[in-house]
Short mmCIF file of C-alpha atoms in Angstrom, two decimals:
data_model
loop_
_atom_site.label_atom_id
_atom_site.label_comp_id
_atom_site.label_asym_id
_atom_site.label_seq_id
_atom_site.Cartn_x
_atom_site.Cartn_y
_atom_site.Cartn_z
CA MET G 1 16.54 16.37 -5.19
CA LYS G 2 17.45 14.55 -2.00
CA VAL G 3 14.61 13.90 0.43
CA VAL G 4 15.26 12.47 3.89
CA VAL G 5 12.37 10.86 5.79
CA VAL G 6 12.88 10.49 9.53
CA GLY G 7 10.67 7.75 11.00
CA CYS G 8 8.66 5.24 9.04
CA THR G 9 5.31 4.08 10.35
CA HIS G 10 2.03 5.17 8.78
CA ALA G 11 2.93 8.67 7.62
CA GLY G 12 6.54 7.85 6.65
CA THR G 13 5.55 4.85 4.60
CA ALA G 14 2.82 6.80 2.82
CA ALA G 15 5.24 9.66 2.04
CA VAL G 16 7.95 7.39 0.61
CA GLU G 17 5.49 5.41 -1.51
CA GLN G 18 4.00 8.60 -2.96
CA ILE G 19 7.39 10.21 -3.73
CA LEU G 20 8.63 7.11 -5.57
CA LYS G 21 5.35 6.72 -7.44
CA ASP G 22 5.26 10.31 -8.72
CA HIS G 23 9.01 11.00 -8.92
CA PRO G 24 10.92 7.68 -9.07
CA GLU G 25 14.17 9.51 -9.85
CA THR G 26 14.19 11.16 -6.41
CA ASP G 27 17.01 10.36 -4.00
CA VAL G 28 15.04 9.19 -0.93
CA THR G 29 16.71 8.14 2.31
CA VAL G 30 14.73 6.75 5.21
CA TYR G 31 16.06 6.58 8.80
CA GLU G 32 14.13 4.34 11.18
CA ARG G 33 15.45 3.43 14.62
CA GLU G 34 13.32 0.28 14.97
CA ASP G 35 13.70 -2.93 12.99
CA ASN G 36 10.18 -2.72 11.52
CA ILE G 37 7.89 -0.27 9.78
CA ALA G 38 4.16 0.30 9.26
CA PHE G 39 2.86 -1.29 12.46
CA LEU G 40 -0.88 -0.90 13.13
CA SER G 41 -0.92 -0.27 16.87
CA CYS G 42 -4.73 -0.10 16.73
CA GLY G 43 -4.58 -3.87 16.30
CA ILE G 44 -2.90 -4.51 19.65
CA ALA G 45 -6.21 -4.89 21.51
CA LEU G 46 -7.41 -7.36 18.86
CA TYR G 47 -4.28 -9.43 19.41
CA LEU G 48 -4.49 -9.29 23.18
CA GLY G 49 -8.18 -10.25 22.99
CA ARG G 50 -7.29 -13.33 20.88
CA ILE G 51 -9.34 -11.99 17.93
CA VAL G 52 -6.21 -11.75 15.79
CA ASN G 53 -3.80 -14.66 16.22
CA ARG G 54 -0.61 -13.12 14.86
CA LEU G 55 0.74 -9.75 15.90
CA GLU G 56 2.88 -9.83 12.77
CA ASP G 57 -0.26 -9.45 10.70
CA MET G 58 -0.45 -5.84 11.96
CA PHE G 59 2.38 -4.87 9.56
CA TYR G 60 1.08 -3.69 6.20
CA ALA G 61 4.43 -2.73 4.58
CA ASP G 62 8.05 -3.80 4.89
CA PRO G 63 11.48 -2.19 4.36
CA ASP G 64 12.39 -4.52 1.45
CA THR G 65 9.42 -3.32 -0.63
CA LEU G 66 10.43 0.33 -0.11
CA LYS G 67 13.97 -0.58 -1.13
CA GLN G 68 12.75 -2.33 -4.26
CA ASP G 69 10.80 0.81 -5.10
CA GLY G 70 14.02 2.83 -4.95
CA ALA G 71 14.38 4.13 -1.41
CA ASP G 72 17.60 3.88 0.62
CA VAL G 73 16.06 2.45 3.80
CA LYS G 74 18.32 2.40 6.83
CA MET G 75 16.76 0.43 9.65
CA LYS G 76 18.11 0.51 13.22
CA HIS G 77 19.44 3.98 12.54
CA GLU G 78 18.64 6.78 14.98
CA VAL G 79 18.84 10.43 14.03
CA LEU G 80 20.56 12.14 16.96
CA LYS G 81 20.59 15.74 15.79
CA ILE G 82 19.18 17.95 13.05
CA ASP G 83 20.62 21.33 12.09
CA SER G 84 17.87 22.85 9.92
CA LYS G 85 19.97 25.91 8.95
CA LYS G 86 22.77 23.76 7.52
CA LYS G 87 20.37 20.95 6.45
CA ILE G 88 22.52 18.38 8.15
CA LEU G 89 21.60 15.32 10.28
CA VAL G 90 23.76 13.37 12.70
CA VAL G 91 22.84 9.68 12.56
CA LYS G 92 23.85 6.68 14.65
CA ASP G 93 23.89 3.12 13.36
CA LEU G 94 22.44 1.29 16.39
CA GLU G 95 23.99 -2.03 15.39
CA THR G 96 27.59 -0.82 14.89
CA GLY G 97 27.52 2.26 17.10
CA LYS G 98 28.98 4.32 14.26
CA GLU G 99 27.89 7.96 13.92
CA PHE G 100 27.91 9.90 10.68
CA GLU G 101 26.44 13.01 9.01
CA ASP G 102 23.97 13.24 6.16
CA SER G 103 22.36 16.16 4.32
CA TYR G 104 19.04 16.89 2.68
CA ASP G 105 17.29 19.26 0.31
CA LYS G 106 13.89 18.50 1.79
CA LEU G 107 13.13 16.85 5.15
CA ILE G 108 9.93 14.96 6.06
CA MET G 109 9.47 14.45 9.76
CA THR G 110 7.30 11.42 10.48
CA THR G 111 8.74 10.57 13.89
CA GLY G 112 5.33 9.82 15.38
CA SER G 113 4.49 10.09 19.03
CA LYS G 114 5.54 8.62 22.33
CA THR G 115 3.42 7.55 25.27
CA TYR G 116 3.05 10.33 27.80
CA THR G 117 4.61 9.01 30.99
CA PRO G 118 3.75 11.03 34.13
CA VAL G 119 6.37 11.42 36.81
CA LEU G 120 5.25 8.76 39.30
CA LYS G 121 6.99 7.07 42.21
CA ASN G 122 8.39 3.58 41.39
CA PHE G 123 7.36 3.85 37.76
CA ASP G 124 10.35 1.70 36.72
CA ASN G 125 8.76 -1.53 38.01
CA PRO G 126 9.06 -4.27 35.30
CA ARG G 127 5.36 -5.09 35.85
CA ILE G 128 4.39 -1.55 34.78
CA LEU G 129 4.19 -1.49 30.99
CA LEU G 130 3.41 0.94 28.18
CA CYS G 131 1.32 0.13 25.13
CA LYS G 132 2.08 1.58 21.73
CA ASN G 133 4.57 -0.31 19.56
CA TYR G 134 5.26 -3.87 18.41
CA GLU G 135 7.79 -4.70 21.13
CA GLN G 136 5.57 -3.34 23.92
CA ALA G 137 2.60 -5.37 22.57
CA GLN G 138 4.71 -8.54 22.64
CA GLN G 139 5.75 -7.81 26.22
CA ILE G 140 2.17 -7.14 27.37
CA TYR G 141 0.91 -10.31 25.70
CA GLU G 142 3.54 -12.51 27.37
CA SER G 143 3.21 -10.81 30.77
CA ALA G 144 -0.59 -11.13 30.84
CA LYS G 145 -0.26 -14.93 30.55
CA ASN G 146 1.18 -15.05 34.03
CA TYR G 147 -1.04 -12.51 35.86
CA GLN G 148 -4.72 -12.56 36.68
CA SER G 149 -5.43 -9.00 37.82
CA ILE G 150 -4.62 -6.14 35.46
CA ALA G 151 -4.96 -2.41 36.09
CA ILE G 152 -5.13 0.01 33.18
CA ILE G 153 -4.21 3.63 33.83
CA GLY G 154 -6.00 5.94 31.40
CA GLY G 155 -9.49 5.87 29.90
CA GLY G 156 -8.79 6.92 26.33
CA TYR G 157 -9.29 4.68 23.30
CA VAL G 158 -6.31 2.43 24.11
CA GLY G 159 -7.32 2.00 27.75
CA VAL G 160 -10.95 1.19 26.98
CA GLU G 161 -10.05 -1.27 24.21
CA LEU G 162 -7.54 -3.04 26.47
CA ALA G 163 -10.11 -3.24 29.26
CA GLU G 164 -12.46 -5.11 26.91
CA SER G 165 -9.69 -7.39 25.67
CA TYR G 166 -8.68 -8.45 29.17
CA ALA G 167 -12.28 -8.80 30.37
CA ASN G 168 -12.93 -11.10 27.43
CA THR G 169 -9.89 -13.23 28.31
CA ILE G 170 -11.13 -13.78 31.89
CA HIS G 171 -8.82 -11.37 33.67
CA ASN G 172 -9.80 -9.21 36.62
CA VAL G 173 -9.68 -5.71 35.15
CA THR G 174 -9.47 -2.31 36.82
CA LEU G 175 -9.63 0.90 34.77
CA ILE G 176 -8.47 4.08 36.51
CA HIS G 177 -9.01 7.44 34.80
CA ALA G 178 -8.14 10.92 36.06
CA GLY G 179 -11.10 12.67 34.40
CA GLU G 180 -14.84 12.58 35.03
CA GLN G 181 -15.51 10.61 31.85
CA VAL G 182 -13.76 8.18 29.51
CA LEU G 183 -12.87 8.99 25.88
CA ASN G 184 -13.20 12.66 26.67
CA HIS G 185 -11.60 13.82 23.39
CA TYR G 186 -14.25 12.00 21.33
CA ILE G 187 -17.56 11.83 23.24
CA ASP G 188 -19.58 13.83 25.74
CA LYS G 189 -20.51 12.65 29.21
CA PRO G 190 -23.94 11.08 28.39
CA MET G 191 -22.25 8.78 25.89
CA SER G 192 -19.35 8.17 28.32
CA ASP G 193 -21.85 7.04 30.93
CA LYS G 194 -23.11 4.41 28.47
CA ILE G 195 -19.58 3.15 27.89
CA VAL G 196 -18.79 3.02 31.61
CA ASP G 197 -22.00 1.11 32.28
CA LEU G 198 -21.14 -1.36 29.54
CA LEU G 199 -17.64 -1.88 30.98
CA ARG G 200 -19.05 -2.43 34.46
CA ASP G 201 -21.69 -4.83 33.09
CA HIS G 202 -18.73 -6.93 31.93
CA TYR G 203 -17.05 -6.83 35.34
CA VAL G 204 -14.51 -4.10 34.65
CA ASP G 205 -14.03 -1.99 37.79
CA VAL G 206 -14.04 1.61 36.57
CA PHE G 207 -12.78 4.40 38.78
CA LEU G 208 -13.19 7.98 37.53
CA ASN G 209 -11.76 11.22 38.92
CA GLU G 210 -8.81 9.31 40.35
CA ARG G 211 -5.30 10.51 39.66
CA VAL G 212 -2.47 8.05 40.17
CA SER G 213 0.39 9.40 42.28
CA GLY G 214 2.67 6.38 42.50
CA PHE G 215 3.19 2.67 42.96
CA GLU G 216 4.42 0.35 45.68
CA ASP G 217 5.87 -3.07 44.88
CA GLY G 218 4.90 -6.33 46.57
CA ASP G 219 3.24 -9.63 45.68
CA GLU G 220 0.76 -7.30 44.03
CA ILE G 221 1.55 -3.75 42.98
CA THR G 222 -0.23 -1.11 45.05
CA ILE G 223 -1.52 1.80 43.01
CA LYS G 224 -1.77 5.00 45.02
CA THR G 225 -4.30 7.62 43.94
CA ASN G 226 -5.82 10.80 45.34
CA LYS G 227 -8.77 8.72 46.56
CA GLY G 228 -7.08 5.64 47.99
CA GLU G 229 -5.36 2.51 46.78
CA HIS G 230 -5.89 -0.33 44.27
CA LYS G 231 -3.93 -3.54 43.76
CA ALA G 232 -3.03 -5.47 40.61
CA ASP G 233 -0.54 -8.00 39.35
CA LEU G 234 0.22 -6.09 36.15
CA ILE G 235 -0.25 -2.42 35.21
CA ILE G 236 -0.55 -0.95 31.74
CA VAL G 237 -0.18 2.81 31.39
CA CYS G 238 -2.23 4.43 28.60
CA THR G 239 -2.14 8.11 29.50
CA GLY G 240 -2.07 9.60 26.05
CA PHE G 241 0.59 10.67 23.59
CA VAL G 242 2.94 13.57 22.95
CA ALA G 243 4.64 14.29 19.64
CA ASN G 244 8.16 12.95 19.23
CA THR G 245 9.74 16.15 17.94
CA ASP G 246 12.73 16.83 20.21
CA LEU G 247 15.03 16.84 17.16
CA LEU G 248 13.51 20.07 15.90
CA LYS G 249 12.94 21.80 19.21
CA GLY G 250 13.40 25.54 18.78
CA GLN G 251 13.83 25.20 15.00
CA VAL G 252 10.20 25.06 13.90
CA LYS G 253 6.94 26.29 15.36
CA THR G 254 5.34 23.77 17.72
CA GLY G 255 2.11 23.47 19.71
CA GLN G 256 0.95 22.53 23.21
CA HIS G 257 1.74 18.84 22.79
CA GLU G 258 5.14 19.55 21.17
CA GLU G 259 3.58 18.86 17.74
CA ILE G 260 4.96 20.60 14.67
CA ILE G 261 2.47 23.18 13.38
CA VAL G 262 1.88 22.65 9.64
CA ASN G 263 0.08 24.68 6.99
CA GLU G 264 -2.46 23.44 4.42
CA TYR G 265 0.39 21.76 2.49
CA VAL G 266 1.72 19.98 5.64
CA GLN G 267 4.71 22.30 5.58
CA SER G 268 6.29 23.50 8.81
CA SER G 269 7.46 27.06 9.58
CA ASP G 270 10.71 26.00 7.86
CA PRO G 271 9.79 25.78 4.13
CA ASP G 272 12.13 22.85 3.59
CA ILE G 273 10.70 20.73 6.42
CA TYR G 274 7.39 18.90 6.11
CA ALA G 275 5.67 16.89 8.82
CA ALA G 276 2.98 14.25 8.89
CA GLY G 277 1.21 11.96 11.37
CA ASP G 278 1.58 11.98 15.13
CA SER G 279 4.53 14.39 14.95
CA CYS G 280 2.39 17.30 13.78
CA SER G 281 -0.87 19.20 14.11
CA VAL G 282 -4.01 18.66 12.08
CA ASN G 283 -6.50 21.23 10.82
CA PHE G 284 -9.68 20.44 12.74
CA ASN G 285 -12.58 21.45 10.51
CA PRO G 286 -15.34 21.87 13.13
CA THR G 287 -13.39 24.61 14.89
CA GLN G 288 -11.08 25.70 12.05
CA LYS G 289 -8.09 25.45 14.41
CA PRO G 290 -4.85 23.48 14.40
CA VAL G 291 -5.02 20.77 17.10
CA TYR G 292 -3.17 17.60 18.04
CA ILE G 293 -5.14 14.45 17.18
CA PRO G 294 -2.84 11.41 16.76
CA LEU G 295 -4.83 9.01 14.57
CA ALA G 296 -3.68 6.58 11.88
CA THR G 297 -6.19 8.04 9.42
CA ASN G 298 -4.68 11.49 9.80
CA ALA G 299 -1.15 10.06 9.49
CA VAL G 300 -1.80 8.23 6.20
CA ARG G 301 -3.45 11.23 4.57
CA GLN G 302 -0.78 13.69 5.69
CA GLY G 303 1.99 11.32 4.68
CA PHE G 304 0.49 11.08 1.19
CA LEU G 305 0.35 14.88 1.01
CA ALA G 306 3.93 15.30 2.26
CA GLY G 307 5.04 13.02 -0.56
CA LYS G 308 3.14 15.20 -3.01
CA ASN G 309 3.89 18.65 -1.70
CA VAL G 310 7.61 18.23 -1.06
CA PHE G 311 7.88 19.03 -4.79
CA GLY G 312 5.74 22.18 -4.51
CA ASP G 313 2.26 23.20 -3.38
CA VAL G 314 0.48 20.42 -5.25
CA GLN G 315 -2.48 19.39 -3.09
CA LYS G 316 -4.02 21.05 -0.06
CA TYR G 317 -4.84 19.23 3.17
CA MET G 318 -8.62 18.99 3.57
CA GLY G 319 -8.37 18.86 7.32
CA THR G 320 -10.00 16.30 9.55
CA GLN G 321 -13.12 15.58 11.61
CA ALA G 322 -11.13 13.04 13.72
CA SER G 323 -13.68 10.35 12.91
CA THR G 324 -13.25 7.18 14.96
CA GLY G 325 -14.98 3.90 15.67
CA LEU G 326 -14.84 1.36 18.46
CA GLU G 327 -16.45 -2.06 18.88
CA LEU G 328 -17.04 -2.78 22.54
CA PHE G 329 -18.76 -5.91 23.84
CA GLY G 330 -20.86 -6.25 20.70
CA HIS G 331 -21.74 -2.57 20.51
CA THR G 332 -20.47 0.05 18.05
CA LEU G 333 -19.39 3.47 19.25
CA ALA G 334 -18.54 5.92 16.48
CA SER G 335 -17.82 9.63 16.62
CA THR G 336 -16.88 12.47 14.33
CA GLY G 337 -16.18 16.16 14.78
CA ALA G 338 -16.38 18.19 18.00
CA THR G 339 -18.03 17.24 21.23
CA LEU G 340 -20.36 19.76 22.82
CA LYS G 341 -17.94 20.34 25.67
CA ASN G 342 -15.02 21.01 23.35
CA ALA G 343 -17.09 23.25 21.06
CA LEU G 344 -18.20 25.39 24.00
CA GLU G 345 -14.65 25.58 25.29
CA ASP G 346 -13.58 26.87 21.86
CA GLY G 347 -16.09 29.69 22.18
CA ILE G 348 -18.67 28.35 19.76
CA ASN G 349 -22.33 28.99 20.56
CA ALA G 350 -23.07 25.24 20.36
CA ASP G 351 -25.85 22.97 21.50
CA SER G 352 -26.81 19.32 21.02
CA VAL G 353 -29.80 16.97 20.82
CA MET G 354 -30.00 13.34 21.79
CA TYR G 355 -31.85 10.72 19.70
CA ASN G 356 -32.92 7.45 21.35
CA ASP G 357 -35.04 5.09 19.27
CA TYR G 358 -34.97 1.89 17.23
CA TYR G 359 -32.95 2.11 14.05
CA ARG G 360 -35.67 0.47 11.89
CA PRO G 361 -39.48 -0.10 12.00
CA THR G 362 -40.85 -1.85 15.07
CA PHE G 363 -42.71 -4.40 12.95
CA MET G 364 -39.37 -5.98 11.99
CA PRO G 365 -38.74 -9.27 13.84
CA SER G 366 -35.56 -7.98 15.49
CA ASN G 367 -34.35 -4.49 16.28
CA GLU G 368 -31.80 -2.50 18.23
CA MET G 369 -31.92 0.81 20.03
CA LEU G 370 -29.77 3.61 18.65
CA MET G 371 -28.37 6.61 20.51
CA ILE G 372 -27.14 9.66 18.58
CA ASP G 373 -25.74 12.86 20.13
CA LEU G 374 -25.71 15.58 17.43
CA VAL G 375 -23.71 18.75 18.08
CA TYR G 376 -24.35 21.90 16.05
CA ASP G 377 -23.62 25.65 15.95
CA LYS G 378 -26.67 27.63 17.00
CA ASP G 379 -25.61 30.72 15.04
CA THR G 380 -24.71 29.15 11.70
CA ARG G 381 -26.73 25.92 12.22
CA LYS G 382 -23.72 24.02 10.89
CA ILE G 383 -23.16 20.46 12.09
CA LEU G 384 -20.10 20.32 14.38
CA GLY G 385 -20.01 16.71 15.52
CA ALA G 386 -21.84 13.56 16.42
CA GLN G 387 -21.56 10.43 18.51
CA LEU G 388 -23.45 7.19 17.79
CA PHE G 389 -23.89 4.09 19.97
CA SER G 390 -25.78 0.88 19.24
CA LYS G 391 -25.58 -2.87 18.84
CA HIS G 392 -26.48 -2.06 15.24
CA GLU G 393 -23.47 -1.19 13.08
CA VAL G 394 -23.47 2.62 12.90
CA ALA G 395 -19.84 3.29 11.98
CA GLN G 396 -20.68 4.24 8.39
CA SER G 397 -23.24 6.74 9.62
CA ALA G 398 -20.38 8.52 11.37
CA ASN G 399 -18.61 8.67 8.02
CA ALA G 400 -21.71 10.25 6.44
CA LEU G 401 -21.77 12.87 9.18
CA SER G 402 -18.05 13.45 8.69
CA ILE G 403 -18.76 14.35 5.09
CA SER G 404 -21.50 16.72 6.24
CA ILE G 405 -19.11 18.52 8.57
CA GLN G 406 -16.38 18.64 5.90
CA ASN G 407 -18.83 20.25 3.47
CA GLY G 408 -20.23 22.74 5.97
CA ASN G 409 -23.75 21.29 5.91
CA THR G 410 -26.38 22.52 8.37
CA ILE G 411 -28.98 20.74 10.44
CA ASP G 412 -31.48 21.89 7.81
CA ASP G 413 -29.54 20.10 5.07
CA LEU G 414 -29.21 16.90 7.11
CA ALA G 415 -32.87 16.92 8.15
CA PHE G 416 -34.15 16.38 4.60
CA VAL G 417 -31.22 15.11 2.57
CA ASP G 418 -32.18 12.06 0.45
CA MET G 419 -31.39 8.75 2.13
CA LEU G 420 -32.62 5.31 1.23
CA PHE G 421 -35.61 3.71 2.95
CA GLN G 422 -35.89 -0.04 3.23
CA PRO G 423 -37.35 -1.66 6.39
CA ASN G 424 -34.27 -3.89 6.73
CA TYR G 425 -32.15 -0.80 7.25
CA ASP G 426 -34.14 2.20 8.52
CA ASN G 427 -37.40 4.15 8.64
CA PRO G 428 -38.84 6.38 5.88
CA PHE G 429 -36.82 9.14 7.45
CA ASN G 430 -33.35 7.79 8.24
CA TYR G 431 -32.22 8.27 11.84
CA LEU G 432 -29.73 10.91 10.68
CA ASN G 433 -32.63 12.86 9.19
CA LEU G 434 -34.58 12.44 12.41
CA VAL G 435 -31.87 13.65 14.78
CA ALA G 436 -31.39 16.75 12.63
CA GLN G 437 -35.15 17.36 12.68
CA MET G 438 -34.94 17.21 16.47
CA ALA G 439 -32.28 19.94 16.37
CA ILE G 440 -34.47 22.12 14.14
CA ALA G 441 -37.46 21.62 16.45
CA LYS G 442 -35.33 22.58 19.46
CA GLU G 443 -34.20 25.80 17.77
CA GLU G 444 -37.76 26.68 16.73
CA GLN G 445 -39.02 26.09 20.25
CA GLU G 446 -36.31 28.33 21.73
CA ALA G 447 -37.03 31.04 19.16
CA LYS G 448 -40.64 31.20 20.42
CA LYS G 449 -39.61 31.89 24.01
#
C-alpha cells in the first residue's frame, strides 16, 4: 500500500513514525514544503524570553531519521493540487521548479494551520510580523533586538506568552485584543481579569475591546483601532489560526475554520483520506461536538491514530479536553474542558463555583493562594471544565480534572475521591475535593429555594 503524507510537523511526524513501526513494508512518501520538520512553536516565547538559548532545540525530529526508518521524505516540495477522485497529487519541487504527478492509495493530511491575517490597511509593512513557524521566530528575534516598543495584536496564548517574554527582556509592550477578555477559548472572565492584572503589574499595557483597523508607517508605526491609536516600533500579529486545507476544498467535509471534519478514527468524509493536527477537527468531550482546537497535544495523538487507522479501524480517538498550561511571571495558569461561557453557548445547563484559599495548611512556613474555577452540568452533575491559577504549580491538577471529564465523573465523585494528604502538598481534603464540595453545597442550597 502506498501512503502519502502531506505536511510534516507534529501530526505528520507521528503518523509516519507509527506507520513504519507497525508496517515497515509500507510505501510512505512525505511532502513538506519547508526545509525542516517537527518544530515546537510553543517554544518560541521561551526563545524570545532568553529562557531557551537555541531555537534549533525546538526540533524534536529530523527528515534523515524518517528516511532511515524507510520513508521517502521530499523536503522543499509543495503539493499544488489534489484530485481525490483520481487519487492524484500535483507536486512542485521548490528548488528546481519542476512539477510532477504522484498517486496514493491512502492520503494523510497533516498540513497544519496558518495564522489568520485580517484584511488591514498597510499590513505589508516589514515591521509587522507573524508568529508561528521557525523562520518567523528567527525574524522576530532579530527584529526585536533593534526596537524598544513592541505591540502585540491578539490576546490568545501566543499573544500573552509573547507579552511576558518581551516584558522580561525590558521592552515596552502593548497588548491589543478585540474581545472583552484574554484567552477566551480557555478561561472565563474572572480568571482573565487575574491574567490582565498580572500583565499590567509587569508594565504591559493591555487594551481590551479594541479592534485594529489598519496601520500607518512612520518612525513608529501607528496602530489604528475603533477606540483610537497606539504607536510601536514593531508589531506582532497573533490573531489565531485557520486550518490549511485549501487543497481539499470541496472534496471533503469541512467546518467553520476550514478544518477537515474527522470521525472517531480520524477519517474524513472520503474514506481514503485521513487528517490529523491543526488541519482537522477534534472531538471535544465536554460538549460531545466536533470543534477546532489547534494544539500540539491533539496533533500528536491524532497523528499516531492516523498512522494506525490508515490500515483499518484499529483504534478509536478518545477525544480531547483541550488541556493547556501557561507559566506567566512565576504563576501557573492551567485549564481543561469547557469554560462556563462556552458551555452555556452550547446549550448546556451549566454553572460554576470559585475556590480561593491556600493550597496547604496555614501552619506551614510558606504558602500560596490558589484559585479554581470549576464548571459543571447542573442536570447531570458531570464536570465540564476547570481553570486553576496560583504561584503553586497546579498544572498536574488540571491533568487530574481532564481525566475526570474524560471518564464522565460528577462533582459528587470528585468531592470525595481518594487523594493523598501530606502537609507539604495539601489539606486533609485536597483542593480538588473542596471545590467539588462547594459545587455540591451550591446545588443543595438552590434545591431548597
